[in-house]
Coordinates of C-alpha atoms in Angstrom, one line a residue:
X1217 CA 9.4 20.9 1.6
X1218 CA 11.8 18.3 2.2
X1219 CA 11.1 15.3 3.9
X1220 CA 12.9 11.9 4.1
X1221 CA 11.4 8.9 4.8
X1222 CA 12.5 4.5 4.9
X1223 CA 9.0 2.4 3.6
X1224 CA 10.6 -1.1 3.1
X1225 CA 9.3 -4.7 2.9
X1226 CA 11.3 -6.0 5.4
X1227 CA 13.1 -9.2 5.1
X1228 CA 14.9 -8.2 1.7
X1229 CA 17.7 -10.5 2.8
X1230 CA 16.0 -13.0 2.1
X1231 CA 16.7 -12.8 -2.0
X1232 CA 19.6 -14.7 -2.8
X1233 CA 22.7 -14.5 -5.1
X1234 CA 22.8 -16.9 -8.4
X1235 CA 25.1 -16.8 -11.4
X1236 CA 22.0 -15.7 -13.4
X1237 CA 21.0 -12.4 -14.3
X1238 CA 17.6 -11.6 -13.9
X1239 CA 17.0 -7.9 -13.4
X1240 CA 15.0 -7.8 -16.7
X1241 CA 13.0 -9.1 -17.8
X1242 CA 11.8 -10.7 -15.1
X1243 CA 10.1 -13.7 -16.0
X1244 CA 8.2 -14.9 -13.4
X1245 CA 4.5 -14.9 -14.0
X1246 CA 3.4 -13.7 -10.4
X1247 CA 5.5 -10.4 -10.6
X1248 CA 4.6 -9.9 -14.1
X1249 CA 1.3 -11.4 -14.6
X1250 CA -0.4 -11.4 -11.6
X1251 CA -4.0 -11.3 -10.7
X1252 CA -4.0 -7.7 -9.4
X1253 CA -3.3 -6.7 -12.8
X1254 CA -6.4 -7.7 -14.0
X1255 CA -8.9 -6.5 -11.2
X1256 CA -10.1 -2.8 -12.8
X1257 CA -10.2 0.4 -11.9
X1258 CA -10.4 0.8 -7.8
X1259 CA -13.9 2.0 -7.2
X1260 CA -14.4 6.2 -6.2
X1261 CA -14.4 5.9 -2.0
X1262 CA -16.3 8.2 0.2
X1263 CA -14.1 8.7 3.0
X1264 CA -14.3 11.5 5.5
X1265 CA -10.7 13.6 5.5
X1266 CA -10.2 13.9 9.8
X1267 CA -8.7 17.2 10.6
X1268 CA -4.5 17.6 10.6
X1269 CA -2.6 20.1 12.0
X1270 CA 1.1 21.4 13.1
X1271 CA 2.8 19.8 16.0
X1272 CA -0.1 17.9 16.8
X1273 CA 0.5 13.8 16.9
X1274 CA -2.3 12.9 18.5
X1275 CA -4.4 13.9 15.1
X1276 CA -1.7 12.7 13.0
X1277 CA -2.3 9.5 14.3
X1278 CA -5.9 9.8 14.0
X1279 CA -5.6 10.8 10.3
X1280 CA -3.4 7.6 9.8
X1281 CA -5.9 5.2 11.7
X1282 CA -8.6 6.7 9.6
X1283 CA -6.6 6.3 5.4
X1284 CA -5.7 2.9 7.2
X1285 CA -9.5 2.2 7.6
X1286 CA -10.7 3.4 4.4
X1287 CA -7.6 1.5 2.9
X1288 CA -9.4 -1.6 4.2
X1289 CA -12.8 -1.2 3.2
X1290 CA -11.7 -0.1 -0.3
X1291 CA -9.0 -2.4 -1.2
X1292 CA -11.2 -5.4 0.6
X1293 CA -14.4 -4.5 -1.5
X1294 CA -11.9 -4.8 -4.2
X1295 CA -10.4 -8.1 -3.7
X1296 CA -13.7 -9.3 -2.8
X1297 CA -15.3 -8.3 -6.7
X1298 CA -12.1 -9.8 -8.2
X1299 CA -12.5 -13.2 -6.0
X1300 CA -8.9 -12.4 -4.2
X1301 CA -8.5 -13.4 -1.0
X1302 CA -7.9 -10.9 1.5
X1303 CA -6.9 -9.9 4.9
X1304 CA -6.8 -6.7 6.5
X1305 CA -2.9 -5.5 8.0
X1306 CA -2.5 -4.6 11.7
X1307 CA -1.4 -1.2 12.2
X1308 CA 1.2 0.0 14.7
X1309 CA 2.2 3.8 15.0
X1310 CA 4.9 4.4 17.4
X1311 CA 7.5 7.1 18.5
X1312 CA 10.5 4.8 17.9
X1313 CA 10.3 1.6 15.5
X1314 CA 12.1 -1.2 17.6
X1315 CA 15.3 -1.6 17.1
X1316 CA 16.1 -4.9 14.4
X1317 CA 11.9 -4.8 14.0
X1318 CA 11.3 -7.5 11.3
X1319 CA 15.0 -7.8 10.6
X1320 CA 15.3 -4.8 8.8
X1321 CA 18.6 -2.1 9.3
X1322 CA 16.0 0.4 11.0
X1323 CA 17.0 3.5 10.1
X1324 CA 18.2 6.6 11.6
X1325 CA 15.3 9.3 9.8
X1326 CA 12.8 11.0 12.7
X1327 CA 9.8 9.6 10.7
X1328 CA 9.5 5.8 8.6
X1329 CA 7.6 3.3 8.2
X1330 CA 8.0 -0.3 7.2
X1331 CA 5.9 -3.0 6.3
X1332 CA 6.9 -6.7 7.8
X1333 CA 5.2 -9.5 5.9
X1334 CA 5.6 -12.0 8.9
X1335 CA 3.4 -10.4 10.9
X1336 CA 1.3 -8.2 8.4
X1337 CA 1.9 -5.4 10.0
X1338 CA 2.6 -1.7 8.7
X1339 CA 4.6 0.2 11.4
X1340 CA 5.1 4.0 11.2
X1341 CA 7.1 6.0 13.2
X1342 CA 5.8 10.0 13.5
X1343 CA 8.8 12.2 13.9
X1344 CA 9.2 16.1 14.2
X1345 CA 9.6 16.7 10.6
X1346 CA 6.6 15.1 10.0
X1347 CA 4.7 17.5 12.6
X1348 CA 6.6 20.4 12.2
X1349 CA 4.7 20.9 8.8
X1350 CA 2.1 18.5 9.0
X1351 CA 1.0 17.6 5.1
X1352 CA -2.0 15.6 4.9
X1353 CA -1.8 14.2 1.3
X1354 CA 1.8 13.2 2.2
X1355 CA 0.8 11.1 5.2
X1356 CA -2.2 9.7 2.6
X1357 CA 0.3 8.6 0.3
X1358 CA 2.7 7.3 2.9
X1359 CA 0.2 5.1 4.2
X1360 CA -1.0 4.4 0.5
X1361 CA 2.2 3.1 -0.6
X1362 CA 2.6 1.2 2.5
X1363 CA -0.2 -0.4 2.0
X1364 CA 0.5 -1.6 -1.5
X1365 CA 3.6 -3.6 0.5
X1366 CA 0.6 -5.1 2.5
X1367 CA -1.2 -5.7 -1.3
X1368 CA 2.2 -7.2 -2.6
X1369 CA 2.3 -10.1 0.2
X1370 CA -1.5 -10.9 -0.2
X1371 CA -1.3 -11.5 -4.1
X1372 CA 2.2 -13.2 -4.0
X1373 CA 4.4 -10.5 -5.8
X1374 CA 6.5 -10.2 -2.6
X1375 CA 7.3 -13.8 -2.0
X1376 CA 7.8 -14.2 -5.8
X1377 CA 10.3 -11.2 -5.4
X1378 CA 12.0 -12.9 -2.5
X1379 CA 12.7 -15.7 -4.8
X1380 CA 13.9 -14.0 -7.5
X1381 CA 17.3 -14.9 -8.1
X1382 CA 20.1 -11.8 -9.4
X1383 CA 23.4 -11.7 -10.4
X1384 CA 24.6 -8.7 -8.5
X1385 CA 24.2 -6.5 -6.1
X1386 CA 23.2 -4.2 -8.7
X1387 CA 20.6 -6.8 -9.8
X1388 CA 19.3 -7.1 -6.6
X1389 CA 18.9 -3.4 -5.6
X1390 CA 16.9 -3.0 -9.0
X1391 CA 14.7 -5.5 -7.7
X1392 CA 14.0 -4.1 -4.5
X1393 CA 13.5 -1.2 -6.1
X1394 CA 10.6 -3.0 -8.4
X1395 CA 8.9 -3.4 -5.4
X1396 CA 8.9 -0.2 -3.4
X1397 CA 8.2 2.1 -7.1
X1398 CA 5.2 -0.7 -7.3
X1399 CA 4.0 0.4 -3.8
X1400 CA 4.4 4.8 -4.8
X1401 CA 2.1 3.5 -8.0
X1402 CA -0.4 1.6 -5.9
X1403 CA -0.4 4.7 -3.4
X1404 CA -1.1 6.6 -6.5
X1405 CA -4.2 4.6 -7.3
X1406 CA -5.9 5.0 -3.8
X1407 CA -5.0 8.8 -3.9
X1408 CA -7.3 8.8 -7.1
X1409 CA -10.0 6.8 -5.5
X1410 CA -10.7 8.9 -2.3
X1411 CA -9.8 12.4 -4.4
X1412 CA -12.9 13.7 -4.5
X1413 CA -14.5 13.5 -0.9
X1414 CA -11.1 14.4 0.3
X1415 CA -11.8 18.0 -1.5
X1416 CA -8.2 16.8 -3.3
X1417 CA -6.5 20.5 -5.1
X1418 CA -4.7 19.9 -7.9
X1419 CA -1.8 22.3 -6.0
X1420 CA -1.7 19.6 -3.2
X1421 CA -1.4 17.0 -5.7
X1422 CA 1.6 19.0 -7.2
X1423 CA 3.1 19.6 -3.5
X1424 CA 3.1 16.1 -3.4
X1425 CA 5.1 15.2 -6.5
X1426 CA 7.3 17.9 -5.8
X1427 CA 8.0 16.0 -2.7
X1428 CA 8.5 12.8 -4.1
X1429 CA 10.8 14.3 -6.5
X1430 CA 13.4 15.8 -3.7
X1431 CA 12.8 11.9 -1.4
X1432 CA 14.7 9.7 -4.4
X1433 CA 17.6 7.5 -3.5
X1434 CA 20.2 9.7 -1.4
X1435 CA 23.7 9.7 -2.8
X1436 CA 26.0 7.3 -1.6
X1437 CA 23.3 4.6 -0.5
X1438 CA 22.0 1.5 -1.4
X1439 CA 20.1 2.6 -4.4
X1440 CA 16.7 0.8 -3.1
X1441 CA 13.6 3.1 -3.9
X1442 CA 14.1 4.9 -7.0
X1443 CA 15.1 8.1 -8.5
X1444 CA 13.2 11.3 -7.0
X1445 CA 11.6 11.5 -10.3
X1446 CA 10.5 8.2 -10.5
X1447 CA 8.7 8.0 -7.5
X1448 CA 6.7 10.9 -9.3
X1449 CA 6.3 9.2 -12.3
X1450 CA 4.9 6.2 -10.7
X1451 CA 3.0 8.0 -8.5
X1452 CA 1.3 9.8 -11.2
X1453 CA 0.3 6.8 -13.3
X1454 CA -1.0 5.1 -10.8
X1455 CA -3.7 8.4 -10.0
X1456 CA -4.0 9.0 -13.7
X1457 CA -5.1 5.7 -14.3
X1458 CA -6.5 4.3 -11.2
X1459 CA -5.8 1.2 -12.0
X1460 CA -3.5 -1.5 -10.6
X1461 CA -2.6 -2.9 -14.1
X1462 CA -0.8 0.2 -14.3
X1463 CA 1.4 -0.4 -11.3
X1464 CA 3.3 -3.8 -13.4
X1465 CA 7.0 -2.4 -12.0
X1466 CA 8.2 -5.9 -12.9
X1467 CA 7.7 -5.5 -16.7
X1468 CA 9.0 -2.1 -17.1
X1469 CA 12.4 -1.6 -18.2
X1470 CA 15.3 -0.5 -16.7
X1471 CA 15.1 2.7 -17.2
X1472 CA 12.1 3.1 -16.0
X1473 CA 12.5 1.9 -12.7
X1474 CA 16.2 4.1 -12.2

């Protein structure tokens, strides 16, 4: 199955150009050392799966509104044990993200989704490829890994990151891309917690990584999320471990975050 989608933290503009290279190692203590690192495992969630099918938006929204819920409980009972503050996203699922929303390039795709800090909100846009072969553990993951943009802003990485200074464009598109691999890792790690009551199959799970692998960085673009294959790889350590520790992009080395 092939399937392209945009999940940006909108207001990436905002990084500005020095004479300095930074692209690694980074060295600033909230990307690299924050908090989250240190919180555990996320706790098993008992979440009831809602139904999906073809061609049917009306439960593909309901699916969404219903990860987007257990998102909340789980990551807020987290954040609580850990003594994070915390603060649940609004949600927005349209047919057409605005035009210019957040000051992000929207894109062109029938189906994204962005998250824009300003206004903590995660907007996702439900197009015909989507529905045409509606995948429930994709839309999971989408909505996992935009939530770990929402998880980014409430622990500081993503204002950290919009400080970050970088020497090129280069530099700066490695950065970016930090950021989004750290969300596919943190989508990975909610996967794992609501695995079991979601009756997960380890075929599903290998549909999905399959799919992560062909929805890499396209040729010829702003290299911004990652390789196909290491949106898998993140992906996968963040469900193997469970654990957010595992989801330190800003640490890893170049290579790993191609």
């Amino acid at each position: 199955m092939r399937i392209r989608t945009i999940m940006a933290v909108a207001g990436a503009a905002g990084l500005f150009l020095t004479g300095t290279a930074n692209a690694y190692p980074i060295k600033d203590p909230v990307l690299t050392k924050n908090a989250l690192y240190g919180t555990g495992r996320l706790a098993a969630s008992k979440c009831a799966e809602p139904p999906i099918r073809n061609n049917d938006r009306t439960l593909a929204k309901r699916y969404i509104a219903a990860v987007t819920n257990c998102l909340n409980a789980s990551w807020g009972a987290h954040f609580k044990a850990a003594k994070l503050p915390f603060g649940k996203p609004r949600l927005r699922i349209v047919d057409k993200v605005p035009a210019g929303y957040c000051d992000s390039d929207v894109s062109k795709d029938p189906s994204q989704a962005y998250y824009c800090s300003a206004s903590r909100t995660m907007m996702i846009q439900i197009g015909k490829d989507w529905l045409t072969s509606a995948d429930d553990l994709w839309l999971l993951h989408v909505t996992g890994m935009l939530y770990g943009a929402h998880l980014a802003h409430l622990t500081g990485i993503e204002k950290a990151f919009q400080k970050a200074p970088y020497a090129n464009k280069n530099e700066m598109n490695e950065q970016i891309r930090r950021l989004n691999l750290q969300g596919d890792c943190l989508g990975g790690v909610f996967v794992r917690s609501v695995w079991s009551s979601f009756g997960g199959k380890s075929t599903e799970w290998n549909e999905l990584l399959r799919t992560l692998r062909d929805n890499g960085d396209v040729k010829g673009q702003d290299r911004t999320f990652g390789k196909g294959t290491s949106r898998a790889a993140w992906t996968k350590l963040g469900y193997t471990t469970g654990d957010p520790a595992s989801c330190n992009t800003w640490a890893a080395t170049p290579a790993r975050v191609s």
